[in-house]
Coordinates of C-alpha atoms in Angstrom, one line a residue:
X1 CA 0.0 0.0 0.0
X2 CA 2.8 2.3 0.7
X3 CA 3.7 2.2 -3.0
X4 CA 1.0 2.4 -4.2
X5 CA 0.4 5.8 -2.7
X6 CA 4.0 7.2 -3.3
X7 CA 3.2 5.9 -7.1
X8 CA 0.0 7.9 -7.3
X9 CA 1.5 11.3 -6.0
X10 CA 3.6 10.9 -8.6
X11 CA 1.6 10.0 -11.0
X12 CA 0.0 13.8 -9.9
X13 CA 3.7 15.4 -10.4
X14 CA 3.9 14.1 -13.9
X15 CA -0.1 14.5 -15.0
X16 CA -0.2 11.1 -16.1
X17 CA -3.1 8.6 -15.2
X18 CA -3.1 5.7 -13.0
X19 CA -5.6 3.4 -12.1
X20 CA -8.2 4.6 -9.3
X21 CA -7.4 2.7 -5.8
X22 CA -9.5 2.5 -3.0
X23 CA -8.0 2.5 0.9
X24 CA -11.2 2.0 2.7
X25 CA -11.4 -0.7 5.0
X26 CA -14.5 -2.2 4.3
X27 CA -14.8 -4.6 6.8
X28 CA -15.5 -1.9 9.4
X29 CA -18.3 -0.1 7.1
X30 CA -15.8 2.8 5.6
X31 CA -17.4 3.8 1.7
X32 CA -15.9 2.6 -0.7
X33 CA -14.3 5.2 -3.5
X34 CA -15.1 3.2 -6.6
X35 CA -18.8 3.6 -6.4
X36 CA -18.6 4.8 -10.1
X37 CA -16.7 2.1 -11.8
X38 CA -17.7 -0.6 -13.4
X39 CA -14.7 -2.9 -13.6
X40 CA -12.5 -3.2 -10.5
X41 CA -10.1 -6.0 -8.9
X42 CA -8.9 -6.2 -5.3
X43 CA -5.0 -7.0 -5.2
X44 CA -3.0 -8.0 -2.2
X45 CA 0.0 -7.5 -0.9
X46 CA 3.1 -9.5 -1.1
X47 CA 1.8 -11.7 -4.2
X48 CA 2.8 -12.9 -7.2
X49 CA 1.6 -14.5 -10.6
X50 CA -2.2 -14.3 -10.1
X51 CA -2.6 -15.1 -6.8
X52 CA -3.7 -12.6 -4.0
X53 CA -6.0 -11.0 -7.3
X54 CA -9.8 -11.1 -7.7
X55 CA -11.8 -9.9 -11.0
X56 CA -15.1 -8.0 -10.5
X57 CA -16.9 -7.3 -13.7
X58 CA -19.9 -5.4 -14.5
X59 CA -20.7 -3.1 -11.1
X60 CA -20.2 -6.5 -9.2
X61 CA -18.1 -5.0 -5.9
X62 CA -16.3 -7.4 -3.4
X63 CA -16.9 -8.1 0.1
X64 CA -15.7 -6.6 3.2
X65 CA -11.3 -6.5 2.9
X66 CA -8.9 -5.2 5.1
X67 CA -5.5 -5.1 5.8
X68 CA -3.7 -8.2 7.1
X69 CA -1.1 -8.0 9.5
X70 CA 1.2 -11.3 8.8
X71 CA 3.9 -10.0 11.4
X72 CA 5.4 -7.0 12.8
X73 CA 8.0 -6.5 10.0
X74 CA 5.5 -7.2 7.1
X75 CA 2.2 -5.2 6.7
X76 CA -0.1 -7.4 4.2
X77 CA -2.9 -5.0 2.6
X78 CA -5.6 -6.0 -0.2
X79 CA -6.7 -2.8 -2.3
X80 CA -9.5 -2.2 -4.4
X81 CA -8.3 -0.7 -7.4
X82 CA -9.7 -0.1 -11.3
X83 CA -9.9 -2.9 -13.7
X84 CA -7.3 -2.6 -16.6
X85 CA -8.3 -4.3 -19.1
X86 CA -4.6 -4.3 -21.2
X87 CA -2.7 -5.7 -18.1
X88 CA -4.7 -9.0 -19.6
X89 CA -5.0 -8.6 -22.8
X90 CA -1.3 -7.0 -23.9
X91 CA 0.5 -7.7 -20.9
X92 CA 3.0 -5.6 -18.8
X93 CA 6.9 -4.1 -19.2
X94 CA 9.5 -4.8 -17.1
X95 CA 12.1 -2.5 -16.1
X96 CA 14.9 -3.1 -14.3
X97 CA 17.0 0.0 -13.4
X98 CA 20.2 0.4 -11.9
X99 CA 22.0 3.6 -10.6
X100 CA 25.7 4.3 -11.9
X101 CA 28.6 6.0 -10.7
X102 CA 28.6 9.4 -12.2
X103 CA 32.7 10.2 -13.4
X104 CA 31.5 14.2 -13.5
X105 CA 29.5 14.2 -9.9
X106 CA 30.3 11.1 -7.9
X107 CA 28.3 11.9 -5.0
X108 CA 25.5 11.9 -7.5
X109 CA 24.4 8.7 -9.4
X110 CA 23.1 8.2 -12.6
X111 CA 20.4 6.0 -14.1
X112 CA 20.7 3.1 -16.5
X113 CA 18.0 0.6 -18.3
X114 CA 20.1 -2.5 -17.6
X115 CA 16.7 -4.6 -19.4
X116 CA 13.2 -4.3 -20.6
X117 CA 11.5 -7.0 -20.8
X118 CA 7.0 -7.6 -22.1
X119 CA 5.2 -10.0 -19.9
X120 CA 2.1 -11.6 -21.2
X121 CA -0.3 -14.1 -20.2
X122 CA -0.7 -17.7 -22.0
X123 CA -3.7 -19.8 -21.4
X124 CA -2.7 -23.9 -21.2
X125 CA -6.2 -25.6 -20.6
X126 CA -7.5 -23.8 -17.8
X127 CA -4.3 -22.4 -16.3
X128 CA -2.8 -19.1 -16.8
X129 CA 0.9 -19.3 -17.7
X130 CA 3.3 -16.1 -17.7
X131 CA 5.3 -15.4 -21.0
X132 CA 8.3 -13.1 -21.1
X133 CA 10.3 -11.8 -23.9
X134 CA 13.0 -9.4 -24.1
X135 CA 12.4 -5.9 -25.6
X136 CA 14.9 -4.8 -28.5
X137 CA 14.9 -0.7 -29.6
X138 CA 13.0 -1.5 -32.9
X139 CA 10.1 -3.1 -31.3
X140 CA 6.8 -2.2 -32.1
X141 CA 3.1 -3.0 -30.6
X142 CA 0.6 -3.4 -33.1
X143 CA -2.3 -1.8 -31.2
X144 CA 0.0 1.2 -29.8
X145 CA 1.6 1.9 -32.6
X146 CA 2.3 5.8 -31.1
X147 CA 4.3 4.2 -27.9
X148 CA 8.2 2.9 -28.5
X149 CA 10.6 1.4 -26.5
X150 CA 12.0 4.7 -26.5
X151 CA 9.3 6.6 -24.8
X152 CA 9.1 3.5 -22.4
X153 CA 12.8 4.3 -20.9
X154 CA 12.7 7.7 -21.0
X155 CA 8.9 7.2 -18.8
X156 CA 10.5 4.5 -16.1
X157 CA 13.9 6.6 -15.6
X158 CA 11.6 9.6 -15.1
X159 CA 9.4 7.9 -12.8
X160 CA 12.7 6.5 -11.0
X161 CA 14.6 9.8 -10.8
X162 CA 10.7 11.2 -8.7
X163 CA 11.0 8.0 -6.5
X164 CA 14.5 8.8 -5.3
X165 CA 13.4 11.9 -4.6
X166 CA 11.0 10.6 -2.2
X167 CA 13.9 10.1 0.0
X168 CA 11.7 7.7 2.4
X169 CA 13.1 4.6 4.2
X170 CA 10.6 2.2 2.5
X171 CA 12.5 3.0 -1.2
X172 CA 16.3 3.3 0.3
X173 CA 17.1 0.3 -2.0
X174 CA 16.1 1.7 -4.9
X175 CA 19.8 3.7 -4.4
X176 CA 21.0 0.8 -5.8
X177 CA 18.1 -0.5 -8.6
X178 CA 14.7 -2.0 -9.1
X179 CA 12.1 -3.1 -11.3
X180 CA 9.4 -1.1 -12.6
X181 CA 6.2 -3.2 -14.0
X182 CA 4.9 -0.7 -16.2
X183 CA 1.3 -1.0 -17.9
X184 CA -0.2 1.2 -20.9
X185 CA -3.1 3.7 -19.9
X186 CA -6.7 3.6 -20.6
X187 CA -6.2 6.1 -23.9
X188 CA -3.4 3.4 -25.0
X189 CA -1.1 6.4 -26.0
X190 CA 0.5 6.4 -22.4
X191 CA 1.8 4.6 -19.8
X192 CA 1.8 3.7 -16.2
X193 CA 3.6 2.2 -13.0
X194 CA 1.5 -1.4 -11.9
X195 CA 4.0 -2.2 -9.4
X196 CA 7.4 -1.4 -8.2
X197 CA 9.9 -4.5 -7.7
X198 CA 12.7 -4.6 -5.5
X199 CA 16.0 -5.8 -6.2
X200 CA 15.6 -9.4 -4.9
X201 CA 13.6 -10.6 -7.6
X202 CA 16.3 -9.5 -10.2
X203 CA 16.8 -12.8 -11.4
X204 CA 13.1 -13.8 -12.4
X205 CA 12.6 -13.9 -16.1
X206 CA 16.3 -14.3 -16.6
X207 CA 16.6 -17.8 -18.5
X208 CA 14.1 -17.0 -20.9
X209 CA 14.8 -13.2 -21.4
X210 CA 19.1 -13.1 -21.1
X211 CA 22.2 -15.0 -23.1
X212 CA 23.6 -17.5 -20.7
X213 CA 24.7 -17.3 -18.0
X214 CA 21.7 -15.5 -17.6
X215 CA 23.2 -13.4 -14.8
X216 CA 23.1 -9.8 -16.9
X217 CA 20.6 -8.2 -14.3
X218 CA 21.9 -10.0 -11.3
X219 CA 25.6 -8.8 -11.6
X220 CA 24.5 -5.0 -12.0
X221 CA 22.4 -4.8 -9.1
X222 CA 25.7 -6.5 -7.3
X223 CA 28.0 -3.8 -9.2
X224 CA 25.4 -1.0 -7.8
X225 CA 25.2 -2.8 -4.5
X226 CA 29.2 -2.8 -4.3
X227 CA 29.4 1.2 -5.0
X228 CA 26.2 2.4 -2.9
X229 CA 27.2 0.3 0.0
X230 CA 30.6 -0.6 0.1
X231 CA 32.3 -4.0 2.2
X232 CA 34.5 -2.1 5.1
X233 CA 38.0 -2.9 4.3
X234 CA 39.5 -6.2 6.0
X235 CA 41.5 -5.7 8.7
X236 CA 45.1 -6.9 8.3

C-alpha cells in the first residue's frame, strides 16, 4: 500500500493517469471510493503470478477487505483498485533500473536501463501461464503503434529519478536498482507504473529473457550494491 500511494502522487507530479485505488477498510463499514466504476479488482500484498487478485466485472463490488497483519516486519494489505483491461490482454513491461557512478558528480548517481523485458499471459487448458520476452529498440506493438521502446525508458527513468526523490526509508534500496512493472493507460497512448519490484527478484525472467549465463541483471544490481554500499575494508 505504501507504493501504491508514493506511485499515485507521482503520477499527480507528472499529470499522467493511474488506475483509481480505494483504501477503505471495508470490513469496518468505511465507503468505498469506486462507487462509479464498473470494472474493479482487489489485489493484495506481497503476491505474485495471479494469486492474492480477484476480478469483478460489471458493477459487481467485493466483500468486506482489510488489511492483514502477517507479522510485525510485514504489513499485508488488499486494495480495491480499477480494472485494466490491457494488463490481460497486452501484458506488462518490465524495467529493471540500476544507478551508476557518475565520473562528473560522484556523489551523484546516474540511471541506467540494464533490461526491458514484455510480460504476457498464455492460457494452457484452464491455467494461466506467464510469458516473457526481451524488448529490442525497434520493437513495435501493433495496437499502440504511437508508444516505443524509447518513450518507455525515457517514462520509467523519469518515474525512477521522482521515487528517489521521495527520499523515504521504504524506497532506500532503490539507491541501488529496481524493477518497474509498467502498464499502458486507458487512452493506449501512455503509460503507467502497476508495481514497483525490488531488487531481490532480479533474477526472475532471466533464463528465458538473457544469453547465458543469464546473470546480466543480477551482476549490475551487485555492481550497484558494491558502490552504494561498500564492504569495510578487512583488517590486516
Amino acid at each position: 500500500m505504501p507504493d501504491i500511494k508514493v506511485l499515485e502522487r507521482i503520477a499527480g507530479i507528472m499529470r499522467t493517469w493511474r488506475p483509481k485505488t480505494c483504501f477503505a477498510n471495508l470490513s469496518q463499514g468505511s465507503q468505498g471510493t469506486l462507487t462509479d466504476i464498473g470494472d474493479t479488482v482487489t489485489k493484495g500484498t506481497y503476491t505474485s503470478d495471479s494469486t492474492g487478485f480477484e476480478q469483478f466485472l460489471n458493477g459487481e463490488t467485493p466483500g468486506p477487505h482489510e488489511f492483514i497483519s502477517s507479522d510485525a516486519a510485514f504489513k499485508r494489505y488488499t486494495v480495491h483498485q480499477e480494472y485494466v483491461p490491457s494488463l490481460r490482454d497486452f501484458g506488462e513491461f518490465r524495467v529493471y533500473i540500476t544507478t551508476t557512478e557518475s565520473p562528473k558528480s560522484p556523489s551523484k548517481r546516474g540511471l541506467k536501463v540494464e533490461r526491458a523485458l514484455r510480460t504476457t499471459w498464455v492460457e494452457c487448458g484452464k491455467e494461466l501461464y506467464m510469458h516473457a520476452t526481451a524488448i529490442g529498440e525497434n520493437d513495435r506493438w501493433g495496437d499502440y503503434l504511437e508508444l516505443t521502446p524509447d518513450l518507455l525508458f525515457k517514462y520509467a527513468l523519469k518515474v525512477y529519478r521522482l521515487l528517489l526523490a521521495e527520499k523515504k526509508p521504504l524506497l532506500r534500496s532503490l539507491l541501488i536498482g529496481g524493477r518497474l512493472d509498467i502498464g499502458i493507460d486507458l487512452s493506449g497512448k501512455g503509460f503507467f507504473v502497476n508495481e514497483l519490484t525490488r531488487i531481490t527478484n532480479a533474477d526472475i525472467f532471466s533464463e528465458e529473457t538473457e544469453p547465458k549465463p543469464h546473470d546480466h541483471v543480477c551482476k549490475a544490481f551487485a555492481r550497484a550494491l558494491d558502490e552504494v554500499f561498500p564492504a569495510p575494508p578487512k583488517s590486516t
